[in-house]
Coordinates of N, CA and C in Angstrom, one line a residue:
M6 N 0.9 -1.2 -0.1 CA 0.0 0.1 -0.1 C 1.0 1.4 0.1
D7 N 0.3 2.2 -0.9 CA 1.3 3.5 -0.7 C 0.8 4.2 0.4
F8 N 1.4 4.5 1.4 CA 1.0 5.3 2.4 C 1.4 6.6 2.1
Q9 N 2.3 7.1 1.6 CA 2.5 8.5 1.0 C 1.3 9.3 0.4
F10 N 0.6 8.0 -0.5 CA -0.7 8.5 -1.1 C -1.6 8.9 -0.1
L11 N -1.8 8.1 0.8 CA -2.9 8.1 2.0 C -2.6 9.6 2.7
L12 N -1.2 9.7 3.1 CA -0.9 11.1 3.8 C -1.1 12.2 3.0
D13 N -0.8 12.0 1.7 CA -1.2 13.2 1.0 C -2.5 13.4 0.6
G14 N -3.3 12.3 0.7 CA -5.1 12.5 0.5 C -5.5 13.2 1.9
L15 N -4.9 12.6 2.9 CA -5.3 13.5 4.2 C -4.9 14.9 4.4
N16 N -3.6 15.2 4.0 CA -3.1 16.4 4.0 C -4.2 17.3 3.1
E17 N -4.4 16.8 2.0 CA -5.3 17.6 0.9 C -6.9 17.8 1.4
G18 N -7.3 16.6 2.4 CA -8.5 16.8 2.8 C -8.6 17.8 3.8
L19 N -7.6 18.0 4.7 CA -7.3 19.1 5.9 C -7.4 20.5 5.3
K20 N -6.7 20.4 4.1 CA -6.3 21.8 3.4 C -8.0 22.3 2.9
A21 N -8.7 21.0 2.3 CA -10.1 21.4 1.6 C -11.2 21.5 2.5
M22 N -11.1 21.1 3.7 CA -12.1 20.9 4.7 C -12.5 22.1 5.1
T23 N -13.9 22.3 5.1 CA -14.6 23.4 5.6 C -14.8 23.1 7.2
W24 N -15.2 24.3 7.8 CA -15.2 24.4 9.1 C -16.4 23.4 9.5
L25 N -17.4 23.6 8.7 CA -18.5 22.9 8.8 C -18.3 21.5 8.7
E26 N -17.5 21.0 7.7 CA -17.2 19.3 7.8 C -16.6 19.0 8.9
G27 N -15.6 20.0 9.4 CA -14.7 19.6 10.5 C -15.5 19.4 12.1
I28 N -16.6 20.2 11.9 CA -17.4 20.1 13.2 C -18.3 18.6 12.9
A29 N -18.7 18.4 11.9 CA -19.4 17.3 11.7 C -18.4 16.0 12.1
V30 N -17.3 16.0 11.4 CA -16.3 14.9 11.6 C -16.1 14.8 13.2
F31 N -16.0 15.9 13.8 CA -15.6 15.7 15.4 C -16.8 15.2 16.1
F32 N -18.1 15.5 15.8 CA -19.1 15.1 16.6 C -19.4 13.6 16.2
G33 N -19.2 13.5 14.8 CA -19.5 12.1 14.2 C -18.5 11.0 15.1
I34 N -17.4 11.4 15.2 CA -16.3 10.3 16.1 C -16.8 10.3 17.5
A35 N -17.0 11.5 18.1 CA -17.4 11.5 19.5 C -18.7 10.5 19.6
S36 N -19.7 10.4 18.5 CA -20.8 9.8 18.7 C -20.5 8.1 18.6
V37 N -19.6 7.8 17.9 CA -19.4 6.4 18.0 C -18.5 6.0 19.0
F38 N -17.7 7.1 19.8 CA -17.1 6.7 21.1 C -17.9 6.3 21.9
Y39 N -19.0 7.2 22.3 CA -19.9 7.2 23.3 C -21.0 6.1 23.1
S40 N -21.0 5.4 21.8 CA -21.8 4.4 21.4 C -21.0 3.0 22.0
M41 N -19.6 3.2 21.7 CA -18.9 1.9 22.1 C -19.1 1.8 23.5
R42 N -19.2 2.8 24.4 CA -19.4 2.7 26.0 C -20.8 2.8 26.4
E43 N -21.5 2.6 25.5 CA -23.3 2.7 25.8 C -23.5 3.8 26.6
H44 N -22.9 5.0 26.3 CA -23.2 6.1 26.9 C -24.2 6.9 26.2
I45 N -25.0 7.6 27.0 CA -26.5 8.3 26.3 C -25.8 9.4 25.3
W46 N -25.0 9.9 25.6 CA -24.2 11.1 24.8 C -23.9 10.5 23.4
V47 N -24.2 9.4 22.9 CA -24.1 9.0 21.6 C -25.2 9.7 20.7
Y48 N -26.2 9.9 21.6 CA -27.2 10.5 20.8 C -27.2 12.1 20.5
P49 N -26.8 12.8 21.5 CA -26.9 14.3 21.2 C -25.7 14.8 20.2
T50 N -24.6 14.1 20.5 CA -23.5 14.1 19.5 C -23.8 13.7 18.2
G51 N -24.6 12.9 18.2 CA -25.1 11.9 16.7 C -25.8 13.1 16.1
I52 N -26.7 13.7 16.5 CA -27.7 14.5 16.3 C -27.0 15.8 15.4
I53 N -25.9 16.4 16.3 CA -25.4 17.5 15.9 C -24.6 17.1 14.3
S54 N -23.9 15.9 14.4 CA -23.1 15.7 13.3 C -24.2 15.1 12.2
T55 N -25.2 14.5 12.5 CA -26.1 14.1 11.2 C -26.8 15.3 10.5
L56 N -27.1 16.4 11.3 CA -27.8 17.5 10.8 C -27.0 18.2 9.9
I57 N -25.6 18.2 10.3 CA -24.7 18.9 9.3 C -24.3 18.2 8.0
Y58 N -24.4 16.9 8.1 CA -24.2 15.9 7.1 C -25.4 16.0 6.0
V59 N -26.5 16.2 6.5 CA -27.7 16.3 5.9 C -27.2 17.6 4.6
W60 N -26.9 18.5 5.1 CA -26.4 19.7 4.2 C -25.0 19.2 3.5
I61 N -24.2 18.8 3.9 CA -23.0 18.4 2.9 C -23.6 17.5 1.8
C62 N -24.2 16.4 2.2 CA -24.5 15.4 1.3 C -25.5 16.1 0.2
L63 N -26.3 17.0 0.7 CA -27.1 17.7 -0.4 C -26.2 18.5 -1.5
Q64 N -25.0 19.2 -0.8 CA -24.4 19.9 -1.6 C -23.6 18.9 -2.8
Y65 N -23.2 17.7 -2.2 CA -22.4 16.8 -3.1 C -23.2 15.7 -3.8
K66 N -24.6 15.9 -3.8 CA -25.5 15.1 -4.7 C -25.4 13.6 -4.0
L67 N -25.3 13.5 -2.7 CA -25.3 12.2 -2.4 C -26.6 12.0 -1.4
Y68 N -27.7 11.9 -2.6 CA -29.2 12.0 -2.1 C -29.3 11.1 -1.0
A69 N -29.1 9.7 -1.4 CA -29.4 8.5 -0.4 C -28.8 8.8 1.0
D70 N -27.5 9.2 0.9 CA -26.8 9.5 2.2 C -27.2 10.6 3.1
M71 N -28.0 11.6 2.3 CA -28.6 13.0 3.0 C -30.0 12.4 3.6
G72 N -30.7 11.4 2.9 CA -31.7 10.8 3.4 C -31.5 10.0 4.7
I73 N -30.2 9.4 4.6 CA -30.0 8.6 5.8 C -29.6 9.3 6.9
N74 N -29.3 10.5 6.7 CA -28.7 11.3 7.9 C -29.8 11.9 8.4
A75 N -30.9 12.2 7.7 CA -32.1 12.8 8.0 C -32.9 11.5 9.2
Y76 N -32.7 10.3 8.5 CA -33.0 9.2 9.3 C -32.5 9.1 10.5
Y77 N -31.2 9.3 10.6 CA -30.3 8.9 11.8 C -30.6 10.3 12.7
F78 N -31.2 11.3 12.3 CA -31.6 12.2 13.3 C -32.9 11.8 14.1
S79 N -33.7 11.2 13.2 CA -34.9 10.6 14.0 C -35.0 9.8 14.8
M80 N -34.0 8.8 14.3 CA -33.7 7.5 15.2 C -32.9 7.9 16.2
S81 N -32.2 8.9 16.4 CA -31.3 9.3 17.6 C -32.2 9.8 18.5
I82 N -33.3 10.5 18.2 CA -34.3 10.8 19.3 C -35.1 9.7 19.7
Y83 N -35.4 8.8 18.7 CA -35.9 7.3 19.3 C -35.2 6.7 20.4
G84 N -33.9 6.4 19.7 CA -32.8 5.7 20.4 C -32.9 6.5 22.0
W85 N -32.6 7.9 22.0 CA -32.4 8.5 23.3 C -33.5 8.2 24.1
Y86 N -34.7 8.1 23.6 CA -36.0 7.9 24.5 C -35.9 6.3 25.1
V87 N -35.4 5.3 24.1 CA -35.6 4.0 24.4 C -34.5 3.6 25.3
W88 N -33.2 4.3 25.2 CA -32.2 4.0 26.2 C -32.5 4.5 27.7
T89 N -33.3 5.7 27.7 CA -33.5 6.3 29.0 C -34.9 5.7 29.6
H90 N -35.5 4.8 28.9 CA -36.7 4.4 29.4 C -36.7 3.0 29.0
P91 N -36.0 2.1 30.1 CA -35.9 0.6 30.0 C -37.4 0.1 30.7
K92 N -37.4 -1.1 30.3 CA -38.8 -1.7 30.9 C -38.8 -1.7 32.5
E93 N -39.8 -1.8 33.0 CA -40.1 -1.5 34.4 C -39.0 -2.4 35.4
N94 N -38.6 -3.6 34.9 CA -37.7 -4.5 35.8 C -36.7 -4.4 35.3
Q95 N -36.1 -3.5 34.4 CA -34.8 -3.2 34.2 C -34.1 -1.9 34.5
A96 N -32.8 -1.8 35.1 CA -32.4 -0.5 35.5 C -32.0 0.3 34.3
V97 N -31.4 -0.6 33.1 CA -31.0 -0.2 31.9 C -31.4 -1.1 30.9
L98 N -31.3 -0.7 29.5 CA -31.7 -1.2 28.6 C -30.4 -2.3 28.3
P99 N -30.6 -3.8 28.4 CA -29.5 -4.5 28.1 C -29.2 -4.7 26.8
V100 N -27.7 -5.0 26.4 CA -27.2 -5.3 25.1 C -27.7 -6.6 24.9
T101 N -28.3 -7.0 23.7 CA -28.5 -8.3 23.5 C -28.3 -8.9 22.1
W102 N -28.8 -10.1 21.7 CA -28.4 -10.6 20.4 C -29.6 -10.6 19.7
L103 N -29.4 -10.6 18.3 CA -30.7 -11.0 17.4 C -31.0 -12.3 17.4
K104 N -32.4 -12.6 17.6 CA -32.9 -13.9 17.4 C -32.9 -14.2 15.7
P105 N -33.1 -15.3 15.2 CA -32.9 -15.6 14.1 C -33.9 -14.9 13.0
S106 N -35.2 -14.7 13.8 CA -36.3 -13.8 13.1 C -35.8 -12.3 13.1
G107 N -35.1 -11.9 14.0 CA -34.5 -10.7 13.7 C -33.7 -10.5 12.6
W108 N -32.8 -11.6 12.6 CA -31.7 -11.4 11.2 C -32.6 -11.4 9.9
M109 N -33.6 -12.2 10.0 CA -34.5 -12.2 8.7 C -35.0 -10.8 8.2
V110 N -35.7 -10.4 9.4 CA -36.2 -9.0 9.3 C -35.2 -7.9 8.8
S111 N -33.8 -7.9 9.4 CA -33.0 -7.0 9.1 C -32.6 -7.3 7.7
A112 N -32.4 -8.6 7.1 CA -32.1 -8.7 5.9 C -33.0 -8.3 4.9
L113 N -34.4 -8.6 5.1 CA -35.3 -7.9 4.4 C -35.5 -6.5 4.2
I114 N -35.2 -5.7 5.2 CA -35.1 -4.3 5.3 C -34.0 -3.7 4.4
F115 N -32.9 -4.5 4.5 CA -31.8 -4.1 3.8 C -32.2 -4.4 2.2
V116 N -32.7 -5.5 1.7 CA -32.8 -5.7 0.5 C -33.8 -4.9 -0.2
A117 N -34.8 -4.4 0.7 CA -36.2 -3.7 0.2 C -35.7 -2.3 0.0
S118 N -34.8 -1.6 1.1 CA -34.1 -0.6 1.1 C -33.2 -0.4 -0.2
Y119 N -32.5 -1.3 -0.3 CA -31.6 -1.0 -1.5 C -32.3 -1.1 -2.8
G120 N -33.3 -2.0 -3.0 CA -34.1 -2.0 -4.3 C -34.7 -0.4 -4.6
I121 N -35.5 -0.1 -3.4 CA -35.9 1.0 -3.7 C -35.2 2.2 -3.9
L122 N -34.0 2.4 -3.0 CA -33.1 3.7 -3.1 C -32.6 3.4 -4.7
S123 N -31.9 2.5 -5.1 CA -31.2 2.3 -6.3 C -31.8 2.6 -7.2
F124 N -33.2 2.4 -7.4 CA -34.3 2.7 -8.4 C -34.7 4.3 -8.5
V125 N -34.9 4.8 -7.5 CA -35.4 6.1 -7.0 C -34.0 6.9 -7.5
L126 N -32.9 6.8 -7.1 CA -31.7 7.3 -7.3 C -31.2 7.4 -8.9
S127 N -31.2 6.3 -9.4 CA -30.9 6.1 -10.8 C -31.8 6.5 -11.8
S128 N -33.2 6.6 -11.5 CA -34.2 7.2 -12.3 C -34.6 8.5 -12.1
F129 N -34.5 9.1 -11.0 CA -35.1 10.2 -10.7 C -34.1 11.6 -10.1
T130 N -32.7 11.0 -10.1 CA -31.8 12.1 -9.6 C -30.5 12.2 -10.5
D131 N -29.7 13.2 -10.2 CA -28.5 13.3 -11.1 C -27.3 12.6 -10.3
S132 N -27.8 11.7 -9.5 CA -26.4 11.3 -8.7 C -25.5 10.3 -9.6
D133 N -24.4 10.5 -9.4 CA -23.3 9.7 -10.4 C -23.1 8.1 -9.8
V134 N -23.3 8.1 -8.5 CA -23.2 7.0 -7.7 C -24.5 6.4 -7.2
P135 N -25.4 6.1 -7.9 CA -26.8 5.5 -7.2 C -26.5 4.3 -6.7
Y136 N -26.1 3.2 -7.0 CA -25.8 2.0 -6.6 C -25.0 1.9 -5.2
W137 N -23.7 2.7 -5.5 CA -22.9 2.7 -4.3 C -23.5 3.4 -3.2
D138 N -24.3 4.7 -3.3 CA -25.0 5.3 -2.1 C -25.9 4.8 -1.6
S139 N -26.7 3.8 -2.5 CA -28.1 3.2 -2.0 C -27.5 2.0 -0.9
F140 N -26.4 1.2 -1.4 CA -25.7 0.2 -0.4 C -25.5 0.8 0.6
T141 N -24.6 1.9 0.9 CA -24.1 2.3 2.1 C -25.5 2.8 3.0
T142 N -26.2 3.5 2.2 CA -27.6 3.9 3.0 C -28.4 2.8 3.7
S143 N -28.7 1.8 2.9 CA -29.5 0.7 3.2 C -28.9 -0.3 4.4
S144 N -27.4 -0.3 4.5 CA -26.7 -0.9 5.6 C -26.7 -0.2 6.8
A145 N -26.5 1.4 6.4 CA -26.8 2.2 7.6 C -28.1 2.3 8.3
F146 N -29.0 2.1 7.4 CA -30.5 2.2 8.0 C -30.7 1.0 8.9
V147 N -30.4 -0.2 8.7 CA -30.3 -1.4 9.5 C -29.7 -1.2 10.7
A148 N -28.4 -0.8 10.4 CA -27.2 -0.5 11.6 C -28.0 0.5 12.8
M149 N -28.6 1.5 12.3 CA -28.9 2.7 13.3 C -30.4 1.9 14.1
W150 N -31.2 1.2 13.3 CA -32.1 0.6 14.1 C -31.8 -0.5 15.0
L151 N -30.7 -1.2 14.7 CA -30.4 -2.1 15.7 C -29.7 -1.5 16.9
M152 N -29.0 -0.4 16.5 CA -28.2 0.4 17.6 C -29.2 1.1 18.7
A153 N -30.3 1.5 18.1 CA -31.3 2.1 19.1 C -32.0 0.9 19.8
R154 N -32.1 -0.1 19.3 CA -32.4 -1.4 20.3 C -31.4 -2.1 20.8
K155 N -30.2 -1.7 21.0 CA -29.0 -2.3 21.7 C -28.7 -3.8 21.2
K156 N -28.8 -4.0 20.3 CA -28.5 -5.3 19.2 C -27.1 -5.2 19.1
V157 N -26.1 -6.3 19.6 CA -24.8 -6.6 19.2 C -24.7 -6.5 17.6
E158 N -25.3 -6.8 16.7 CA -25.3 -7.1 15.3 C -25.2 -5.8 14.8
N159 N -25.5 -4.5 15.5 CA -25.6 -3.2 15.0 C -24.1 -3.0 14.3
W160 N -23.2 -3.4 15.0 CA -22.0 -3.2 14.8 C -21.5 -3.8 13.5
I161 N -21.9 -5.1 13.1 CA -21.6 -5.6 12.0 C -22.2 -4.8 10.6
F162 N -23.3 -4.4 10.9 CA -23.7 -3.5 9.7 C -23.3 -2.3 9.9
W163 N -22.5 -1.6 10.7 CA -22.0 -0.5 10.8 C -20.3 -0.7 10.0
I164 N -20.0 -1.8 10.4 CA -18.5 -2.2 9.6 C -18.5 -2.5 8.3
I165 N -19.8 -2.9 7.7 CA -19.9 -3.1 6.3 C -20.2 -1.7 5.7
T166 N -21.0 -0.8 6.3 CA -21.2 0.7 6.0 C -20.0 1.3 5.9
D167 N -19.1 1.3 6.8 CA -17.7 2.2 7.0 C -16.8 1.7 5.9
L168 N -16.9 0.5 5.6 CA -15.9 -0.1 4.5 C -16.3 0.1 3.3
V169 N -17.3 0.2 2.8 CA -17.9 0.8 1.5 C -17.9 2.3 1.5
S170 N -18.1 2.8 2.7 CA -18.1 4.3 2.6 C -16.7 5.0 2.3
I171 N -15.8 4.4 2.6 CA -14.4 4.9 2.5 C -13.8 5.3 1.3
P172 N -14.1 4.1 0.2 CA -13.9 4.7 -1.2 C -14.9 5.7 -1.8
L173 N -16.3 5.5 -1.1 CA -17.4 6.4 -1.6 C -16.9 7.9 -1.7
Y174 N -16.6 8.4 -0.6 CA -16.4 9.6 0.0 C -15.1 10.0 -0.5
F175 N -13.9 9.1 -0.8 CA -12.9 9.5 -1.5 C -12.9 10.2 -2.9
H176 N -13.9 9.1 -3.4 CA -14.4 9.3 -4.9 C -15.1 10.7 -5.0
K177 N -16.0 11.1 -4.0 CA -16.8 12.2 -4.3 C -15.7 13.6 -3.8
G178 N -14.4 13.1 -3.3 CA -13.6 14.5 -3.0 C -13.8 14.8 -1.6
L179 N -14.4 14.1 -0.6 CA -14.6 14.5 0.7 C -13.4 13.7 1.3
I180 N -12.2 14.1 1.1 CA -11.2 13.0 1.9 C -11.2 13.1 3.2
L181 N -11.4 14.1 4.1 CA -11.4 13.8 5.4 C -12.4 12.9 5.9
T182 N -13.4 13.1 5.3 CA -14.6 12.4 5.7 C -14.5 10.6 5.3
S183 N -13.7 10.7 4.4 CA -13.2 9.3 3.9 C -12.4 8.7 5.2
F184 N -11.4 9.5 5.6 CA -10.4 9.1 6.5 C -11.4 8.9 7.8
Q185 N -12.4 9.7 8.0 CA -13.2 9.4 9.2 C -13.7 8.1 9.3
F186 N -14.3 7.6 8.0 CA -15.0 6.2 8.0 C -14.0 5.1 8.2
L187 N -12.8 5.2 7.7 CA -11.6 4.4 8.2 C -11.4 4.4 9.6
F188 N -11.4 5.5 10.2 CA -11.4 5.4 11.8 C -12.7 4.9 12.3
F189 N -13.9 5.1 11.7 CA -14.8 4.6 12.3 C -15.0 2.9 12.1
T190 N -14.3 2.5 10.9 CA -14.3 1.1 10.9 C -13.5 0.4 11.9
V191 N -12.3 1.2 12.5 CA -11.5 0.7 13.5 C -12.5 0.5 14.9
L192 N -13.1 1.7 15.2 CA -14.1 1.8 16.3 C -15.4 0.9 16.2
A193 N -15.8 0.5 15.2 CA -16.9 -0.5 14.9 C -16.4 -1.7 15.4
F194 N -15.1 -2.0 15.1 CA -14.7 -3.4 15.5 C -14.4 -3.5 17.1
M195 N -13.8 -2.5 17.6 CA -13.9 -2.2 19.1 C -15.2 -2.4 19.7
G196 N -15.9 -1.6 18.9 CA -17.5 -1.7 19.4 C -18.0 -3.2 19.6
L197 N -17.7 -3.8 18.4 CA -18.2 -5.2 18.1 C -17.8 -6.0 19.5
F198 N -16.6 -6.1 19.6 CA -16.0 -6.6 20.9 C -16.4 -6.3 22.1
A199 N -16.6 -5.0 22.4 CA -17.1 -4.6 23.8 C -18.5 -4.8 24.0
W200 N -19.4 -4.7 22.9 CA -20.8 -5.3 23.0 C -21.1 -6.7 23.2
I201 N -20.2 -7.4 22.3 CA -20.2 -8.9 22.7 C -19.9 -9.2 24.3
K202 N -18.9 -8.7 24.8 CA -18.6 -8.8 26.1 C -20.0 -8.2 27.0
S203 N -20.4 -6.9 26.6 CA -21.4 -6.5 27.5 C -22.8 -7.6 27.3
A204 N -22.9 -8.2 26.3 CA -24.2 -9.0 26.1 C -24.2 -10.3 27.0
K205 N -22.8 -10.5 27.2 CA -22.6 -11.9 27.8 C -22.9 -11.6 29.5
H206 N -22.3 -10.5 29.5 CA -22.5 -9.9 30.9 C -23.8 -9.7 31.4
Y207 N -24.7 -9.1 30.7 CA -26.1 -9.0 31.1 C -26.7 -10.4 30.9
A208 N -26.3 -11.3 30.0 CA -27.0 -12.6 30.0 C -26.6 -13.4 31.3
E209 N -25.6 -13.2 31.8 CA -25.2 -14.1 33.0 C -25.6 -13.3 34.3
S210 N -26.1 -12.2 34.2 CA -26.4 -11.2 35.6 C -28.1 -11.4 35.8

């Protein structure tokens, strides 16, 4: 791998970065960090980041990603409520695994979302990456839903989303955001291992 190329890309991204993108990146990273630790601040930091990215994605014609960030915003409000209002017999909402039926529903949501989004973007917008954009949006759609319900598998969908988003944003010239998704991938793996441990702890308690 040409590490100098990556360093040059990061340097170019920092030079081209707007103050708005910088704020979005900062709060986006903070949100993932808090999510790893099951901290409620995952939601207020995520709300700030996603609102900014709605505007950024609109400017770069990433319409599906613009929509998913709007979805993140609404799901952050939902997740904030769910995490702070556990069932009566629970002190906190526990981390749990999906049942087979949950996997089936998640897969169906992903396939349906991808089919609808790719058709809409390729037929009715001027997006130059309709299928690419639709894929990351669909996987993130499932990931956010599972995170709000504190399911371990949310990290698997985040890993997929982040890995595919790295070249997508690099292609669109959002170099710093591309590096952000590279960092997100590392954090997502860390989050997966942390939540596996947490799910085991909740199951034994």
